XYZ file of C-alpha atoms in Angstrom:
318
model
C 114.955 25.775 107.333
C 118.054 27.617 108.527
C 118.137 31.311 107.654
C 121.531 31.223 105.918
C 120.446 28.382 103.645
C 117.261 30.229 102.742
C 119.301 33.331 101.902
C 121.608 31.305 99.677
C 118.628 29.859 97.824
C 117.124 33.326 97.396
C 120.383 34.571 95.885
C 120.585 31.504 93.629
C 117.050 32.074 92.406
C 117.612 35.780 91.766
C 120.818 34.922 89.919
C 118.988 32.634 87.523
C 120.243 29.314 88.889
C 116.743 27.929 89.406
C 115.664 28.864 85.878
C 118.840 27.349 84.401
C 118.427 24.063 86.252
C 114.708 23.913 85.494
C 115.467 24.355 81.784
C 118.247 21.755 81.873
C 115.934 19.118 83.389
C 112.797 20.237 81.560
C 112.145 16.841 79.952
C 112.497 14.878 83.190
C 108.993 14.485 84.698
C 108.720 14.948 88.447
C 106.242 13.083 90.633
C 105.554 14.744 93.974
C 104.472 12.560 96.898
C 102.217 14.094 99.547
C 100.449 12.520 102.526
C 98.803 15.008 104.889
C 97.887 18.678 104.409
C 97.082 19.797 107.935
C 98.359 21.963 110.780
C 98.443 19.743 113.865
C 101.152 19.306 116.525
C 101.049 15.507 116.298
C 101.323 15.306 112.525
C 104.380 15.913 110.373
C 102.682 17.451 107.359
C 102.592 20.296 104.899
C 100.463 23.043 106.427
C 97.547 24.370 104.345
C 99.167 27.773 103.823
C 102.446 26.120 102.776
C 100.570 23.863 100.393
C 98.835 26.811 98.740
C 102.145 28.596 98.186
C 103.512 25.451 96.556
C 100.498 25.017 94.287
C 100.560 28.674 93.232
C 104.215 28.251 92.239
C 103.511 25.062 90.285
C 100.659 26.737 88.445
C 102.964 29.568 87.404
C 106.140 27.663 86.544
C 105.273 24.044 85.693
C 103.120 21.896 83.433
C 101.029 19.934 85.940
C 99.325 16.849 84.518
C 97.300 13.944 85.830
C 99.014 10.596 86.241
C 96.897 9.176 83.434
C 98.015 11.957 81.096
C 101.617 11.426 82.153
C 101.406 7.738 81.265
C 99.970 8.628 77.852
C 102.745 11.146 77.235
C 105.365 8.581 78.264
C 103.833 6.005 75.928
C 103.803 8.491 73.046
C 107.288 9.825 73.849
C 105.668 13.248 74.064
C 106.649 14.599 77.479
C 106.036 18.325 77.716
C 108.664 20.606 79.277
C 108.632 21.009 83.070
C 106.031 18.308 83.668
C 104.922 17.582 87.239
C 102.320 15.140 88.589
C 100.801 15.415 92.071
C 100.187 12.250 94.088
C 98.661 11.859 97.558
C 98.808 8.696 99.683
C 96.443 7.058 102.185
C 93.208 9.074 102.043
C 92.916 11.126 105.228
C 90.054 13.579 105.736
C 92.243 16.651 105.304
C 92.680 15.975 101.603
C 89.012 16.834 101.111
C 89.017 19.781 103.511
C 92.430 21.349 102.849
C 94.145 20.012 99.713
C 91.273 19.649 97.266
C 89.937 23.235 97.580
C 93.420 24.559 96.748
C 93.851 22.163 93.829
C 90.496 23.286 92.455
C 91.374 26.943 92.944
C 94.494 26.590 90.804
C 92.906 24.043 88.444
C 95.614 21.467 89.101
C 94.971 17.763 88.440
C 95.925 15.273 91.142
C 95.699 11.611 92.099
C 94.695 10.317 95.539
C 95.537 6.696 96.408
C 93.259 5.304 99.101
C 93.531 2.338 101.449
C 90.042 0.885 101.176
C 89.679 -0.720 104.627
C 90.762 2.616 106.110
C 88.089 4.511 104.156
C 85.584 1.791 105.092
C 86.330 2.481 108.792
C 87.484 -1.095 109.276
C 91.005 -0.278 110.394
C 93.414 2.428 111.436
C 96.655 3.037 109.644
C 98.963 1.608 112.289
C 101.301 4.641 112.637
C 98.221 6.766 113.373
C 96.934 4.255 115.893
C 100.243 4.234 117.752
C 100.334 8.020 117.873
C 96.726 8.160 119.101
C 97.482 5.702 121.913
C 100.541 7.610 123.078
C 98.805 10.989 122.915
C 95.627 9.984 124.760
C 96.806 7.835 127.643
C 97.038 8.963 131.254
C 99.809 6.428 131.891
C 103.312 7.780 132.219
C 105.389 4.832 131.082
C 105.236 1.916 128.701
C 107.160 -1.345 128.652
C 108.173 -2.153 125.083
C 110.923 -4.556 124.123
C 113.672 -4.150 123.123
C 113.490 -0.523 124.300
C 112.503 -1.304 127.892
C 110.624 1.353 129.876
C 109.581 4.339 127.766
C 108.497 7.624 129.347
C 105.121 8.870 128.103
C 104.065 12.504 128.393
C 102.794 15.411 126.333
C 106.352 16.474 125.540
C 107.629 12.971 124.698
C 104.853 11.599 122.464
C 106.642 12.167 119.162
C 109.981 10.897 120.461
C 108.351 7.734 121.824
C 106.376 7.321 118.611
C 109.518 7.514 116.476
C 111.379 4.963 118.589
C 108.507 2.467 118.699
C 107.409 2.963 115.084
C 110.899 2.170 113.803
C 110.630 -1.259 115.424
C 106.997 -1.908 114.480
C 107.748 -1.107 110.843
C 110.067 -4.092 110.547
C 107.619 -6.540 112.163
C 105.252 -8.868 110.355
C 101.629 -7.764 110.231
C 100.666 -10.330 112.862
C 103.468 -9.386 115.253
C 102.722 -5.680 114.790
C 99.027 -6.184 115.541
C 99.907 -8.093 118.717
C 102.355 -5.390 119.776
C 99.790 -2.629 119.231
C 97.185 -4.582 121.196
C 99.646 -4.946 124.069
C 100.481 -1.229 123.950
C 96.772 -0.338 124.013
C 96.226 -2.613 127.018
C 99.176 -1.145 128.927
C 98.012 2.389 128.182
C 94.404 1.633 129.135
C 92.820 2.612 125.824
C 90.239 0.673 123.820
C 90.572 1.126 120.067
C 87.877 0.191 117.544
C 88.360 -0.139 113.791
C 87.167 3.396 113.122
C 89.990 5.933 113.183
C 89.353 9.087 115.205
C 90.344 12.726 114.676
C 92.864 13.881 113.632
C 93.509 10.543 111.943
C 90.135 9.781 110.368
C 89.761 8.994 106.666
C 88.026 10.749 103.841
C 84.543 9.308 103.171
C 83.285 7.566 100.058
C 80.710 10.323 99.382
C 83.530 12.876 99.567
C 85.642 10.779 97.210
C 82.752 10.406 94.794
C 82.136 14.169 94.823
C 85.812 14.929 94.194
C 85.990 12.355 91.414
C 83.042 14.068 89.724
C 85.053 17.300 89.912
C 88.091 15.721 88.263
C 90.083 13.941 90.980
C 91.786 10.724 89.904
C 91.422 8.026 92.564
C 93.923 5.195 92.680
C 94.462 2.148 94.876
C 96.696 1.965 97.947
C 95.704 -1.637 98.756
C 93.062 -2.898 101.175
C 95.022 -2.953 104.437
C 98.160 -0.889 103.726
C 100.194 -4.107 103.763
C 103.839 -3.959 102.706
C 103.437 -5.907 99.483
C 106.986 -7.189 99.194
C 106.545 -9.154 102.437
C 103.160 -10.820 101.959
C 102.244 -14.158 100.387
C 101.174 -14.318 96.751
C 97.609 -14.986 97.873
C 97.515 -11.850 100.007
C 99.279 -9.843 97.312
C 96.601 -10.865 94.815
C 93.868 -10.012 97.323
C 95.296 -6.568 98.143
C 95.618 -5.630 94.470
C 92.330 -7.123 93.308
C 90.026 -6.215 96.178
C 91.140 -2.597 96.550
C 90.439 -1.979 92.858
C 87.088 -3.731 93.151
C 86.052 -1.672 96.171
C 86.968 1.611 94.483
C 85.002 0.654 91.386
C 81.998 -0.281 93.541
C 82.021 3.079 95.290
C 83.243 5.472 92.593
C 82.044 3.707 89.466
C 85.452 3.623 87.769
C 88.293 1.138 88.205
C 91.571 2.722 89.356
C 94.333 3.069 86.789
C 97.194 3.227 89.265
C 98.461 1.390 92.323
C 100.573 3.122 94.959
C 102.597 0.598 96.966
C 102.311 1.138 100.757
C 105.501 2.362 102.385
C 107.109 2.016 98.978
C 110.784 1.806 99.923
C 113.070 -0.316 97.766
C 112.992 -3.064 100.384
C 109.164 -2.976 100.488
C 108.579 -3.924 96.847
C 109.918 -6.497 94.418
C 109.825 -7.557 90.796
C 107.036 -9.948 91.729
C 104.973 -7.038 93.069
C 105.473 -5.102 89.831
C 104.504 -8.102 87.694
C 101.410 -8.742 89.819
C 100.342 -5.097 89.519
C 100.489 -5.398 85.750
C 98.676 -8.750 85.792
C 95.824 -7.235 87.806
C 95.254 -4.603 85.156
C 96.878 -1.540 86.656
C 98.410 0.881 84.166
C 101.250 1.941 86.450
C 102.669 1.666 89.981
C 104.224 4.225 92.315
C 107.158 3.753 94.674
C 108.338 6.120 97.417
C 111.949 6.626 96.380
C 113.592 8.769 93.755
C 114.044 7.076 90.419
C 113.967 8.219 86.811
C 110.436 8.273 85.433
C 110.179 6.299 82.195
C 107.676 4.074 80.418
C 110.102 1.151 80.798
C 109.605 1.436 84.563
C 105.924 2.228 84.576
C 105.274 -0.130 87.516
C 107.989 1.461 89.631
C 107.651 5.175 88.951
C 109.839 7.143 91.340
C 108.583 10.004 93.489
C 110.012 12.657 95.786
C 108.520 14.048 98.975
C 108.378 17.857 98.715
C 109.878 19.979 101.488
C 107.580 22.383 103.294
C 109.599 25.569 102.864
C 108.770 27.292 99.574
C 112.370 28.171 98.685
C 113.573 24.625 99.311
C 110.528 23.403 97.361
C 111.533 25.521 94.352
C 115.132 24.347 94.640
C 114.185 20.677 94.806
C 111.995 20.977 91.724
C 114.684 22.802 89.781
C 117.521 20.393 90.514
C 115.785 17.013 90.635
């Protein structure tokens, strides 16, 4: 964050602007969307020390509730002032090692939405797999259409990843799998279904232990498929089987479904109706949208910035 912007935010906070805006929007619940809590050069994430500063601030200034409590309050038209809910996507190992200890320390409820095949060590999340391939090869170039020859090196991994990932994201699952297999072959790396550090998942025993301590565990599908693009049969499978697997392992069926990727173009009215039909109480998207019971299957979220002053500002004005 640029120094002048940080100084402006500090002045605004000292002048009471944050408190005024927070009071003005006090009955508008805010859903925060996290993914990773880790300090690693390959991963764009909130660092553990940044995360703790954010949680300490929430504990002091906001009414943090579980997603299940939020749904109840929405149903009863009984939203408390300055309500915030914490949501975490995917289910990487660092949630257990870095995020959960901080959440317990500040006694903050949270929901973690897991991709069950990922936790079962049956598959990588494809963005992680691509990054792993680029970071671990000894090759120095890659042929990838329509980009042509791409330079690969320790200082170009993230740039190459961004360029390739943008194209892979728009592919069908089958085409993406073929492209990743071709990339792995060109780069001379064999990849199994089990994700490796720093991309490995949380384990079921860890999830079960956290659930016993109060963590809410929701579904993030079986394969992390973009639900707005799949057939009805696959959509039913992703919604049904992920809930079944969580219940088998944790002992409780998930209340919520978090749609993978979750952009407006990644979901549809059919997805929302299917989520309801499969017994979920609510669904989460990955774009900003007013949180209301009328849109319980498309509850909007915001991704929090890492800097604590920008974090405070976003919460106050959103």
